[in-house]
């Protein structure tokens, strides 16, 4: 039962964070940030979001910038989900490099 609720909240947070990043990166030409996965702790206090950043060369720089502005992102997220959630979870961000890994495997297979 609790796991179902966690999954629903994680999907909600993933969707809303995706919209937030899409709006914030609209002005930065040639940069795209998407949320590939979001996980929430059992007590709903911590949300771990995995980000896919294109181009990957700017990944570390953008992740550092996102972590600096995590409180502002949490505030905007709170404004968007204020009717669905009582408490907005703390946000933690990580780079999801699975697409780069898949691309590397494809290159190796082509050789």
mmCIF file of C-alpha atoms in Angstrom, residues 52-109:
data_model
loop_
_atom_site.group_PDB
_atom_site.id
_atom_site.type_symbol
_atom_site.label_atom_id
_atom_site.label_comp_id
_atom_site.label_asym_id
_atom_site.label_seq_id
_atom_site.Cartn_x
_atom_site.Cartn_y
_atom_site.Cartn_z
ATOM 1 C CA UNK A 52 19.679 13.565 -18.170
ATOM 2 C CA UNK A 53 21.532 16.609 -19.484
ATOM 3 C CA UNK A 54 22.192 17.283 -23.156
ATOM 4 C CA UNK A 55 24.931 17.986 -24.173
ATOM 5 C CA UNK A 56 26.697 15.810 -21.619
ATOM 6 C CA UNK A 57 29.807 18.015 -21.644
ATOM 7 C CA UNK A 58 27.866 20.668 -19.724
ATOM 8 C CA UNK A 59 26.464 18.114 -17.265
ATOM 9 C CA UNK A 60 28.730 18.806 -14.297
ATOM 10 C CA UNK A 61 28.423 22.575 -14.671
ATOM 11 C CA UNK A 62 24.621 22.452 -14.907
ATOM 12 C CA UNK A 63 24.306 19.978 -12.024
ATOM 13 C CA UNK A 64 26.380 22.278 -9.825
ATOM 14 C CA UNK A 65 24.133 25.209 -10.798
ATOM 15 C CA UNK A 66 20.990 23.146 -10.113
ATOM 16 C CA UNK A 67 22.289 22.120 -6.678
ATOM 17 C CA UNK A 68 23.025 25.762 -5.820
ATOM 18 C CA UNK A 69 19.449 26.687 -6.745
ATOM 19 C CA UNK A 70 17.777 23.632 -5.189
ATOM 20 C CA UNK A 71 15.941 25.734 -2.586
ATOM 21 C CA UNK A 72 14.421 27.916 -5.293
ATOM 22 C CA UNK A 73 13.485 24.818 -7.319
ATOM 23 C CA UNK A 74 11.896 23.315 -4.194
ATOM 24 C CA UNK A 75 9.890 26.519 -3.674
ATOM 25 C CA UNK A 76 8.620 26.499 -7.276
ATOM 26 C CA UNK A 77 7.807 22.808 -6.941
ATOM 27 C CA UNK A 78 5.898 23.567 -3.751
ATOM 28 C CA UNK A 79 3.837 26.182 -5.578
ATOM 29 C CA UNK A 80 2.955 23.626 -8.267
ATOM 30 C CA UNK A 81 2.038 20.707 -5.960
ATOM 31 C CA UNK A 82 0.635 22.595 -2.982
ATOM 32 C CA UNK A 83 -2.801 21.019 -3.388
ATOM 33 C CA UNK A 84 -1.495 17.454 -3.737
ATOM 34 C CA UNK A 85 1.226 17.306 -1.046
ATOM 35 C CA UNK A 86 1.302 18.576 2.495
ATOM 36 C CA UNK A 87 5.100 18.733 2.760
ATOM 37 C CA UNK A 88 7.423 19.343 -0.193
ATOM 38 C CA UNK A 89 10.326 16.895 0.032
ATOM 39 C CA UNK A 90 13.986 17.856 0.127
ATOM 40 C CA UNK A 91 15.476 17.548 -3.360
ATOM 41 C CA UNK A 92 18.647 15.693 -4.309
ATOM 42 C CA UNK A 93 19.914 15.626 -7.869
ATOM 43 C CA UNK A 94 22.163 13.147 -9.668
ATOM 44 C CA UNK A 95 23.231 12.788 -13.288
ATOM 45 C CA UNK A 96 21.749 9.794 -15.085
ATOM 46 C CA UNK A 97 24.455 8.745 -17.524
ATOM 47 C CA UNK A 98 22.692 5.629 -18.805
ATOM 48 C CA UNK A 99 22.195 7.165 -22.269
ATOM 49 C CA UNK A 100 25.930 7.849 -22.577
ATOM 50 C CA UNK A 101 26.611 4.280 -21.481
ATOM 51 C CA UNK A 102 24.209 2.895 -24.099
ATOM 52 C CA UNK A 103 25.830 5.067 -26.781
ATOM 53 C CA UNK A 104 29.264 3.806 -25.765
ATOM 54 C CA UNK A 105 28.087 0.176 -25.957
ATOM 55 C CA UNK A 106 26.620 0.807 -29.425
ATOM 56 C CA UNK A 107 29.938 2.252 -30.613
ATOM 57 C CA UNK A 108 31.797 -0.776 -29.311
ATOM 58 C CA UNK A 109 29.361 -3.130 -31.036
#
